[in-house]
Short mmCIF file of C-alpha atoms and ligand atoms in Angstrom, two decimals:
data_model
loop_
_atom_site.label_atom_id
_atom_site.label_comp_id
_atom_site.label_asym_id
_atom_site.label_seq_id
_atom_site.Cartn_x
_atom_site.Cartn_y
_atom_site.Cartn_z
CA UNK A 60 82.47 46.28 -239.00
CA UNK A 61 83.41 45.64 -235.39
CA UNK A 62 86.28 47.78 -234.07
CA UNK A 63 88.13 47.58 -230.77
CA UNK A 64 90.17 50.61 -229.64
CA UNK A 65 93.09 49.95 -227.31
CA UNK A 66 95.90 52.11 -225.98
CA UNK A 67 98.82 52.27 -223.60
CA UNK A 68 101.30 55.03 -222.75
CA UNK A 69 103.20 54.43 -226.03
CA UNK A 70 100.56 54.02 -228.71
CA UNK A 71 96.84 53.93 -229.52
CA UNK A 72 95.49 51.34 -231.96
CA UNK A 73 92.35 50.14 -233.65
CA UNK A 74 91.74 46.43 -234.10
CA UNK A 75 89.21 45.30 -236.69
CA UNK A 76 87.71 42.31 -234.91
CA UNK A 77 86.44 40.50 -238.02
CA UNK A 78 89.39 41.05 -240.34
CA UNK A 79 92.16 41.22 -237.71
CA UNK A 80 93.45 44.49 -239.19
CA UNK A 81 95.66 46.49 -236.80
CA UNK A 82 96.57 50.18 -237.19
CA UNK A 83 98.24 52.70 -234.90
CA UNK A 84 95.83 55.64 -234.73
CA UNK A 85 95.95 59.14 -233.27
CA UNK A 86 93.11 60.36 -231.00
CA UNK A 87 91.83 62.41 -233.97
CA UNK A 88 91.78 59.36 -236.26
CA UNK A 89 90.02 57.38 -233.57
CA UNK A 90 87.27 60.05 -233.52
CA UNK A 91 86.88 59.75 -237.30
CA UNK A 92 86.53 55.98 -237.07
CA UNK A 93 83.88 56.33 -234.38
CA UNK A 94 82.07 58.91 -236.56
CA UNK A 95 82.19 56.53 -239.53
CA UNK A 96 80.70 53.68 -237.52
CA UNK A 97 77.88 56.04 -236.48
CA UNK A 98 77.25 56.91 -240.16
CA UNK A 99 78.67 60.46 -239.84
CA UNK A 100 80.78 61.74 -242.73
CA UNK A 101 84.40 62.92 -242.27
CA UNK A 102 87.31 63.90 -244.50
CA UNK A 103 90.50 62.14 -243.45
CA UNK A 104 92.24 60.33 -246.32
CA UNK A 105 94.27 57.90 -244.17
CA UNK A 106 91.22 56.78 -242.22
CA UNK A 107 89.19 56.43 -245.42
CA UNK A 108 91.94 54.22 -246.85
CA UNK A 109 92.00 52.08 -243.71
CA UNK A 110 88.24 51.54 -243.90
CA UNK A 111 88.34 50.72 -247.59
CA UNK A 112 91.18 48.20 -247.07
CA UNK A 113 89.33 46.47 -244.26
CA UNK A 114 86.06 46.33 -246.21
CA UNK A 115 87.87 44.63 -249.09
CA UNK A 116 89.60 42.21 -246.70
CA UNK A 117 86.25 41.31 -245.15
CA UNK A 118 84.82 40.41 -248.53
CA UNK A 119 87.78 38.14 -249.27
CA UNK A 120 87.78 36.54 -245.80
CA UNK A 121 84.03 35.85 -245.96
CA UNK A 122 84.71 33.48 -248.84
CA UNK A 123 87.19 31.45 -246.79
CA UNK A 124 85.85 28.65 -244.66
CA UNK A 125 87.67 28.82 -241.32
CA UNK A 126 85.63 25.98 -239.91
CA UNK A 127 87.34 23.17 -241.75
CA UNK A 128 89.82 21.26 -239.63
CA UNK A 129 91.68 18.83 -241.86
CA UNK A 130 93.14 15.96 -239.87
CA UNK A 131 96.69 16.79 -238.84
CA UNK A 132 97.85 15.33 -235.56
CA UNK A 133 97.88 11.82 -234.12
CA UNK A 134 98.94 11.57 -230.47
CA UNK A 135 100.12 8.16 -229.36
CA UNK A 136 100.06 7.78 -225.60
CA UNK A 137 102.92 5.42 -226.11
CA UNK A 138 103.78 5.03 -222.43
CA UNK A 139 101.08 4.81 -219.79
CA UNK A 140 103.69 4.96 -217.07
CA UNK A 141 106.31 7.36 -215.80
CA UNK A 142 109.44 7.42 -213.67
CA UNK A 143 108.57 10.81 -212.18
CA UNK A 144 106.05 12.10 -209.70
CA UNK A 145 105.48 15.74 -210.57
CA UNK A 146 103.37 17.57 -208.02
CA UNK A 147 101.05 18.95 -210.70
CA UNK A 148 100.77 15.86 -212.89
CA UNK A 149 97.29 15.70 -214.47
CA UNK A 150 97.90 12.08 -215.53
CA UNK A 151 98.12 10.50 -212.08
CA UNK A 152 101.91 10.25 -212.45
CA UNK A 153 101.68 8.91 -215.96
CA UNK A 154 99.04 6.16 -215.89
CA UNK A 155 95.80 8.20 -216.12
CA UNK A 156 94.28 6.17 -213.28
CA UNK A 157 94.64 2.91 -215.15
CA UNK A 158 97.16 0.11 -215.43
CA UNK A 159 100.83 1.05 -215.99
CA UNK A 160 101.72 -0.16 -219.47
CA UNK A 161 103.67 0.51 -222.64
CA UNK A 162 101.82 0.68 -225.95
CA UNK A 163 102.74 -2.42 -227.92
CA UNK A 164 104.43 -2.09 -231.29
CA UNK A 165 101.40 -3.76 -232.85
CA UNK A 166 98.93 -1.27 -231.33
CA UNK A 167 101.11 1.74 -232.20
CA UNK A 168 101.55 0.72 -235.85
CA UNK A 169 97.87 -0.20 -236.13
CA UNK A 170 96.89 3.28 -234.91
CA UNK A 171 99.08 4.82 -237.61
CA UNK A 172 97.68 2.53 -240.34
CA UNK A 173 94.08 3.21 -239.33
CA UNK A 174 94.66 6.97 -239.53
CA UNK A 175 96.36 6.73 -242.91
CA UNK A 176 93.56 4.52 -244.27
CA UNK A 177 90.88 6.91 -243.06
CA UNK A 178 92.41 10.39 -243.26
CA UNK A 179 95.18 9.97 -245.84
CA UNK A 180 98.46 11.56 -244.81
CA UNK A 181 99.23 12.48 -241.19
CA UNK A 182 100.83 15.87 -240.49
CA UNK A 183 102.28 15.05 -237.09
CA UNK A 184 102.76 12.02 -234.87
CA UNK A 185 103.19 13.02 -231.25
CA UNK A 186 104.68 10.54 -228.78
CA UNK A 187 103.24 11.31 -225.38
CA UNK A 188 102.86 9.75 -221.96
CA UNK A 189 103.70 9.22 -219.14
CA UNK A 190 107.30 9.24 -220.17
CA UNK A 191 107.52 8.24 -223.84
CA UNK A 192 111.24 7.43 -223.71
CA UNK A 193 110.31 4.41 -221.57
CA UNK A 194 108.70 3.06 -224.74
CA UNK A 195 111.76 3.53 -226.96
CA UNK A 196 111.17 0.30 -228.92
CA UNK A 197 107.58 1.24 -229.78
CA UNK A 198 108.62 4.79 -230.74
CA UNK A 199 111.35 3.48 -233.00
CA UNK A 200 109.05 0.86 -234.56
CA UNK A 201 106.51 3.57 -235.48
CA UNK A 202 109.18 5.79 -237.03
CA UNK A 203 110.55 2.84 -239.01
CA UNK A 204 107.09 1.74 -240.13
CA UNK A 205 106.08 5.23 -241.26
CA UNK A 206 109.39 5.72 -243.06
CA UNK A 207 108.75 2.43 -244.91
CA UNK A 208 105.30 3.66 -245.92
CA UNK A 209 106.85 6.82 -247.31
CA UNK A 210 109.54 4.87 -249.20
CA UNK A 211 106.82 2.68 -250.72
CA UNK A 212 104.88 5.85 -251.65
CA UNK A 213 101.86 4.75 -249.58
CA UNK A 214 102.04 8.20 -247.96
CA UNK A 215 103.20 11.32 -249.80
CA UNK A 216 105.53 12.67 -247.16
CA UNK A 217 106.79 11.93 -243.67
CA UNK A 218 104.84 13.42 -240.79
CA UNK A 219 106.64 15.52 -238.19
CA UNK A 220 107.60 13.16 -235.36
CA UNK A 221 107.47 14.86 -231.97
CA UNK A 222 108.29 13.46 -228.55
CA UNK A 223 107.46 15.24 -225.30
CA UNK A 224 109.81 13.90 -222.65
CA UNK A 225 110.50 14.65 -219.01
CA UNK A 226 114.17 14.64 -219.97
CA UNK A 227 115.28 12.07 -217.39
CA UNK A 228 115.66 9.14 -219.80
CA UNK A 229 118.48 9.43 -222.32
CA UNK A 230 120.99 6.94 -223.66
CA UNK A 231 123.28 7.12 -226.70
CA UNK A 232 120.95 4.87 -228.71
CA UNK A 233 117.97 7.10 -227.86
CA UNK A 234 119.88 10.18 -228.99
CA UNK A 235 120.78 8.41 -232.25
CA UNK A 236 117.15 7.34 -232.80
CA UNK A 237 115.98 10.95 -232.35
CA UNK A 238 118.61 12.13 -234.77
CA UNK A 239 118.11 9.34 -237.37
CA UNK A 240 114.35 9.88 -237.57
CA UNK A 241 114.52 13.68 -237.18
CA UNK A 242 112.21 13.50 -234.17
CA UNK A 243 111.37 16.85 -232.60
CA UNK A 244 112.70 16.40 -229.09
CA UNK A 245 110.83 18.47 -226.47
CA UNK A 246 111.88 18.48 -222.81
CA UNK A 247 110.00 19.72 -219.75
CA UNK A 248 112.04 22.10 -217.61
CA UNK A 249 110.61 24.57 -215.11
CA UNK A 250 113.36 27.20 -214.97
CA UNK A 251 116.15 27.25 -212.40
CA UNK A 252 117.24 24.21 -210.42
CA UNK A 253 115.36 25.10 -207.26
CA UNK A 254 112.08 25.97 -208.96
CA UNK A 255 112.25 22.89 -211.14
CA UNK A 256 113.03 20.49 -208.31
CA UNK A 257 110.32 21.96 -206.11
CA UNK A 258 107.67 20.25 -208.28
CA UNK A 259 109.39 17.83 -210.63
CA UNK A 260 110.87 14.94 -208.66
CA UNK A 261 111.56 11.33 -209.49
CA UNK A 262 109.28 8.61 -208.09
CA UNK A 263 112.18 7.76 -205.76
CA UNK A 264 111.96 11.30 -204.36
CA UNK A 265 115.28 12.38 -205.93
CA UNK A 266 115.53 15.72 -207.67
CA UNK A 267 115.62 15.67 -211.46
CA UNK A 268 117.16 18.95 -212.65
CA UNK A 269 120.79 17.84 -212.68
CA UNK A 270 119.93 14.58 -214.42
CA UNK A 271 118.02 16.45 -217.15
CA UNK A 272 120.82 18.94 -217.78
CA UNK A 273 123.34 16.05 -217.96
CA UNK A 274 121.06 14.25 -220.41
CA UNK A 275 120.66 17.33 -222.57
CA UNK A 276 124.45 17.69 -222.65
CA UNK A 277 124.82 14.01 -223.61
CA UNK A 278 122.22 14.49 -226.35
CA UNK A 279 123.99 17.61 -227.62
CA UNK A 280 127.38 15.92 -227.69
CA UNK A 281 126.04 12.92 -229.68
CA UNK A 282 123.77 14.73 -232.11
CA UNK A 283 125.31 18.20 -232.23
CA UNK A 284 121.81 19.61 -231.62
CA UNK A 285 119.97 21.19 -228.71
CA UNK A 286 116.44 20.04 -227.82
CA UNK A 287 113.89 21.31 -230.34
CA UNK A 288 111.71 22.70 -227.61
CA UNK A 289 111.33 23.22 -223.87
CA UNK A 290 108.04 23.12 -221.96
CA UNK A 291 107.77 25.37 -218.90
CA UNK A 292 104.87 24.83 -216.52
CA UNK A 293 104.52 28.06 -214.56
CA UNK A 294 103.15 27.16 -211.14
CA UNK A 295 102.46 28.41 -207.63
CA UNK A 296 106.10 28.03 -206.58
CA UNK A 297 107.18 30.51 -209.28
CA UNK A 298 104.31 32.82 -208.38
CA UNK A 299 105.03 32.83 -204.64
CA UNK A 300 108.72 33.46 -205.23
CA UNK A 301 108.01 36.15 -207.83
CA UNK A 302 110.18 34.48 -210.44
CA UNK A 303 110.22 36.50 -213.63
CA UNK A 304 109.33 34.57 -216.76
CA UNK A 305 111.87 36.46 -218.87
CA UNK A 306 114.63 35.35 -216.45
CA UNK A 307 113.44 31.74 -216.72
CA UNK A 308 113.53 31.93 -220.51
CA UNK A 309 117.00 33.53 -220.56
CA UNK A 310 118.35 30.86 -218.20
CA UNK A 311 116.88 28.00 -220.24
CA UNK A 312 118.32 29.45 -223.45
CA UNK A 313 121.79 29.56 -221.90
CA UNK A 314 121.57 26.14 -220.17
CA UNK A 315 120.08 24.13 -223.04
CA UNK A 316 120.97 26.04 -226.21
CA UNK A 317 117.29 25.98 -227.21
CA UNK A 318 116.08 29.21 -228.78
CA UNK A 319 113.50 31.32 -226.90
CA UNK A 320 111.13 30.91 -229.87
CA UNK A 321 110.95 27.15 -229.10
CA UNK A 322 110.18 27.56 -225.40
CA UNK A 323 106.55 26.89 -224.61
CA UNK A 324 104.97 28.40 -221.53
CA UNK A 325 101.83 27.01 -219.87
CA UNK A 326 100.10 27.82 -216.60
CA UNK A 327 99.82 24.89 -214.24
CA UNK A 328 96.47 23.08 -214.11
CA UNK A 329 96.00 21.52 -210.72
CA UNK A 330 93.75 21.51 -207.68
CA UNK A 331 96.78 21.10 -205.44
CA UNK A 332 96.59 24.21 -203.24
CA UNK A 333 100.33 24.38 -202.57
CA UNK A 334 101.24 24.85 -206.24
CA UNK A 335 98.17 26.13 -208.02
CA UNK A 336 98.23 29.73 -209.24
CA UNK A 337 96.40 32.46 -207.34
CA UNK A 338 95.94 34.35 -210.58
CA UNK A 339 96.44 33.67 -214.29
CA UNK A 340 97.14 37.34 -215.02
CA UNK A 341 100.95 37.28 -214.83
CA UNK A 342 101.52 34.05 -216.75
CA UNK A 343 99.04 34.94 -219.50
CA UNK A 344 99.68 38.63 -219.93
CA UNK A 345 101.71 40.38 -217.19
CA UNK A 346 105.05 38.94 -218.33
CA UNK A 347 104.58 40.38 -221.83
CA UNK A 348 105.54 43.80 -220.42
CA UNK A 349 108.95 42.33 -219.45
CA UNK A 350 109.38 40.87 -222.94
CA UNK A 351 108.44 44.16 -224.61
CA UNK A 352 110.72 46.23 -222.36
CA UNK A 353 113.63 43.96 -223.30
CA UNK A 354 112.87 44.39 -227.01
CA UNK A 355 112.78 48.18 -226.56
CA UNK A 356 116.04 48.12 -224.56
CA UNK A 357 118.21 45.59 -226.37
CA UNK A 358 116.29 44.61 -229.48
CA UNK A 359 116.32 40.95 -228.34
CA UNK A 360 113.01 39.11 -228.41
CA UNK A 361 112.61 36.57 -225.61
CA UNK A 362 108.95 35.87 -226.24
CA UNK A 363 107.83 32.28 -225.93
CA UNK A 364 106.48 30.04 -228.67
CA UNK A 365 102.77 30.54 -227.91
CA UNK A 366 103.02 34.32 -227.82
CA UNK A 367 104.91 34.31 -231.12
CA UNK A 368 102.13 32.11 -232.50
CA UNK A 369 99.59 34.76 -231.47
CA UNK A 370 101.62 37.49 -233.18
CA UNK A 371 101.76 35.36 -236.34
CA UNK A 372 97.99 34.78 -236.20
CA UNK A 373 97.36 38.51 -235.93
CA UNK A 374 99.87 39.59 -238.55
CA UNK A 375 98.78 36.96 -241.06
CA UNK A 376 95.09 37.51 -240.28
CA UNK A 377 94.55 33.82 -239.55
CA UNK A 378 90.97 33.95 -238.29
CA UNK A 379 89.75 31.16 -236.07
CA UNK A 380 86.58 29.26 -236.89
CA UNK A 381 83.37 29.05 -234.92
CA UNK A 382 84.28 25.85 -233.16
CA UNK A 383 86.10 26.08 -229.83
CA UNK A 384 89.04 24.00 -231.01
CA UNK A 385 90.02 21.21 -233.36
CA UNK A 386 89.68 18.29 -230.90
CA UNK A 387 88.29 15.22 -232.65
CA UNK A 388 88.58 16.83 -236.09
CA UNK A 389 92.13 18.03 -236.63
CA UNK A 390 93.55 15.64 -234.05
CA UNK A 391 92.90 12.45 -232.15
CA UNK A 392 94.74 10.65 -229.35
CA UNK A 393 95.16 6.91 -228.87
CA UNK A 394 95.87 5.57 -225.39
CA UNK A 395 98.32 2.74 -224.67
CA UNK A 396 95.48 0.18 -224.74
CA UNK A 397 94.19 1.38 -228.13
CA UNK A 398 91.26 3.50 -226.92
CA UNK A 399 90.54 6.61 -228.98
CA UNK A 400 89.93 10.14 -227.62
CA UNK A 401 89.29 13.50 -229.33
CA UNK A 402 92.65 14.85 -228.13
CA UNK A 403 95.35 14.21 -225.55
CA UNK A 404 93.57 16.40 -222.99
CA UNK A 405 90.80 13.78 -222.72
CA UNK A 406 92.87 10.61 -222.43
CA UNK A 407 91.76 8.43 -219.54
CA UNK A 408 88.36 10.11 -219.15
CA UNK A 409 85.95 7.36 -220.15
CA UNK A 410 83.16 9.89 -220.79
CA UNK A 411 85.15 11.12 -223.79
CA UNK A 412 86.35 7.80 -225.14
CA UNK A 413 84.97 7.51 -228.68
CA UNK A 414 85.93 3.95 -229.54
CA UNK A 415 89.01 1.85 -230.02
CA UNK A 416 91.22 0.61 -232.83
CA UNK A 417 88.83 -2.23 -233.66
CA UNK A 418 86.15 0.36 -234.54
CA UNK A 419 85.68 2.12 -237.82
CA UNK A 420 87.26 5.61 -237.49
CA UNK A 421 84.20 7.12 -239.18
CA UNK A 422 82.17 5.77 -236.28
CA UNK A 423 84.67 7.19 -233.74
CA UNK A 424 84.54 10.57 -235.46
CA UNK A 425 80.73 10.57 -235.33
CA UNK A 426 80.79 9.71 -231.60
CA UNK A 427 83.32 12.46 -230.96
CA UNK A 428 81.26 15.02 -232.92
CA UNK A 429 78.19 14.12 -230.93
CA UNK A 430 80.07 14.64 -227.68
CA UNK A 431 81.99 17.79 -228.44
CA UNK A 432 81.06 19.21 -231.84
CA UNK A 433 78.19 21.47 -232.79
CA UNK A 434 78.84 24.22 -230.25
CA UNK A 435 79.16 27.51 -232.14
CA UNK A 436 81.18 30.12 -230.22
CA UNK A 437 79.77 32.93 -232.38
CA UNK A 438 76.23 32.11 -231.32
CA UNK A 439 76.83 31.80 -227.60
CA UNK A 440 77.93 34.17 -224.87
CA UNK A 441 80.47 35.10 -223.68
CA UNK A 442 82.37 34.55 -226.95
CA UNK A 443 79.63 35.95 -229.24
CA UNK A 444 80.22 39.51 -227.97
CA UNK A 445 83.95 39.24 -227.29
CA UNK A 446 86.20 41.53 -229.41
CA UNK A 447 88.85 38.82 -229.78
CA UNK A 448 86.56 35.96 -230.82
CA UNK A 449 88.22 35.64 -234.23
CA UNK A 450 91.68 35.31 -232.71
CA UNK A 451 91.26 33.48 -229.43
CA UNK A 452 92.02 29.76 -229.66
CA UNK A 453 90.50 28.25 -226.55
CA UNK A 454 90.80 24.60 -225.66
CA UNK A 455 87.90 22.32 -224.71
CA UNK A 456 90.22 20.32 -222.48
CA UNK A 457 91.24 23.43 -220.53
CA UNK A 458 87.57 24.46 -220.26
CA UNK A 459 86.74 21.02 -218.90
CA UNK A 460 89.43 21.32 -216.26
CA UNK A 461 88.59 24.90 -215.26
CA UNK A 462 84.79 24.89 -215.32
CA UNK A 463 83.82 21.23 -215.53
CA UNK A 464 82.26 21.77 -218.95
CA UNK A 465 84.03 21.67 -222.34
CA UNK A 466 81.87 24.53 -223.66
CA UNK A 467 81.99 26.81 -220.63
CA UNK A 468 84.73 29.43 -220.50
CA UNK A 469 86.46 30.47 -217.29
CA UNK A 470 85.96 34.23 -216.95
CA UNK A 471 89.25 35.07 -215.13
CA UNK A 472 91.10 33.31 -217.95
CA UNK A 473 89.07 35.16 -220.60
CA UNK A 474 89.93 38.48 -218.95
CA UNK A 475 93.64 37.64 -219.04
CA UNK A 476 93.41 36.35 -222.63
CA UNK A 477 91.76 39.56 -223.83
CA UNK A 478 94.52 41.55 -222.11
CA UNK A 479 97.18 39.32 -223.72
CA UNK A 480 95.70 39.91 -227.17
CA UNK A 481 95.41 43.63 -226.42
CA UNK A 482 99.14 43.71 -225.60
CA UNK A 483 99.95 41.84 -228.79
CA UNK A 484 97.89 44.33 -230.84
CA UNK A 485 99.61 47.31 -229.20
CA UNK A 486 103.05 45.72 -229.68
CA UNK A 487 102.32 45.27 -233.39
CA UNK A 488 101.02 48.83 -233.66
CA UNK A 489 104.21 50.06 -231.97
CA UNK A 490 106.33 48.05 -234.43
CA UNK A 491 107.96 45.83 -231.77
CA UNK A 492 107.59 42.48 -233.55
S1 SF4 B 572 106.76 13.67 -216.19
FE1 SF4 B 572 104.71 14.07 -216.96
S2 SF4 B 572 103.56 12.14 -216.75
FE2 SF4 B 572 105.44 11.98 -215.50
S3 SF4 B 572 104.78 12.57 -213.46
FE3 SF4 B 572 105.60 14.40 -214.48
S4 SF4 B 572 103.83 15.42 -215.40
FE4 SF4 B 572 103.21 13.30 -214.90
S1 SF4 B 573 88.56 35.40 -224.49
FE1 SF4 B 573 86.94 34.04 -223.63
S2 SF4 B 573 85.03 35.04 -224.25
FE2 SF4 B 573 86.65 35.84 -225.58
S3 SF4 B 573 86.65 34.54 -227.39
FE3 SF4 B 573 88.18 33.74 -225.96
S4 SF4 B 573 87.06 32.14 -224.80
FE4 SF4 B 573 85.52 33.44 -225.78
#
């Protein structure tokens, strides 16, 4: 069984790479585990129990197929246009280098129907853009249509509706629509006013922070709820000005009422020299020290959504499969003109278009599999020999951006990811989460 020993100044731990078991161990226990792996006998009851538990877990886990990705998420690129001009926009300010347009109600409902016909129920419908609030009528029509299907028992249950908005478009009727259809409302906000406005400006050149905070307040006063999530894009401005992620999270919690557990943190992806990151280390793993220190000091956990997801994966032993990610299997994305892509990270890249709504979805799935499936991370370096290969959830879209190839990992990111997982293991061993 593969073991990975990690330590910091508070605790030492062993991580069982194949079963995701985590135990705090003393230096003496570590020696016993090393002896055991070399076939040398020893007499320590606790260590013997650990080994026996992990051997049993391995037998059970071997019977589970982690490589099935049941269809879950449909992304509708409902608005191929935007009212903002963010410096790091990967979508060419919302239109993905094509014509500005709004997805028609007909196209949006057809995409839903095609997925239901082919996959059965849908777990999540994500409204994306561009700025999806500019397509309010299409969003509402989809929610109404899907609710009708549920009432008529054509689907078993309602999917989660999710909308990822830049926060600058809000009116009372939009707030009521979000509330009526229980749409998860996610807003992009990059921390304090100055940091946010440095990159996220309107097409007119105006700043956007104040407008977003006013809109959130309007939304809260109408619905009685805070946004369901906040997206932070950590970028070169934050890095240069040494802005601490924990301070950003605390500020957003107090300004928006959104809980830290619903704040999502992503490193910027851009070639733009003035705002790209010099290093991924702080945003992927360095900030975790701040989070852990706060837990030790006050008992309050300000960790972000993704990090909490990692802790859940480790604690619940949710092993990842041998495929890089679920693109094209567990999710698909439909662009405003009805073209189909394996996931939202590929929208607008014609090389990855796998058909359109007039095609049979079985055909689109086969095209997508041919393009991106079949690569086994456990049979190829660097993942094959990586101690965290049963935990790490990489993304083909991120690989494509960073290395130009969906199957090629970016080594500086891998280094930071391993460190992030190491910190999560040690935090669990210390009893922090
Ligand atoms: S809000 Fe989103 S789509 Fe619009 S410019 Fe900014 S990053 Fe691009
Ligand atoms: S950290 Fe990198 S090498 Fe390791 S499993 Fe993840 S993608 Fe593969």
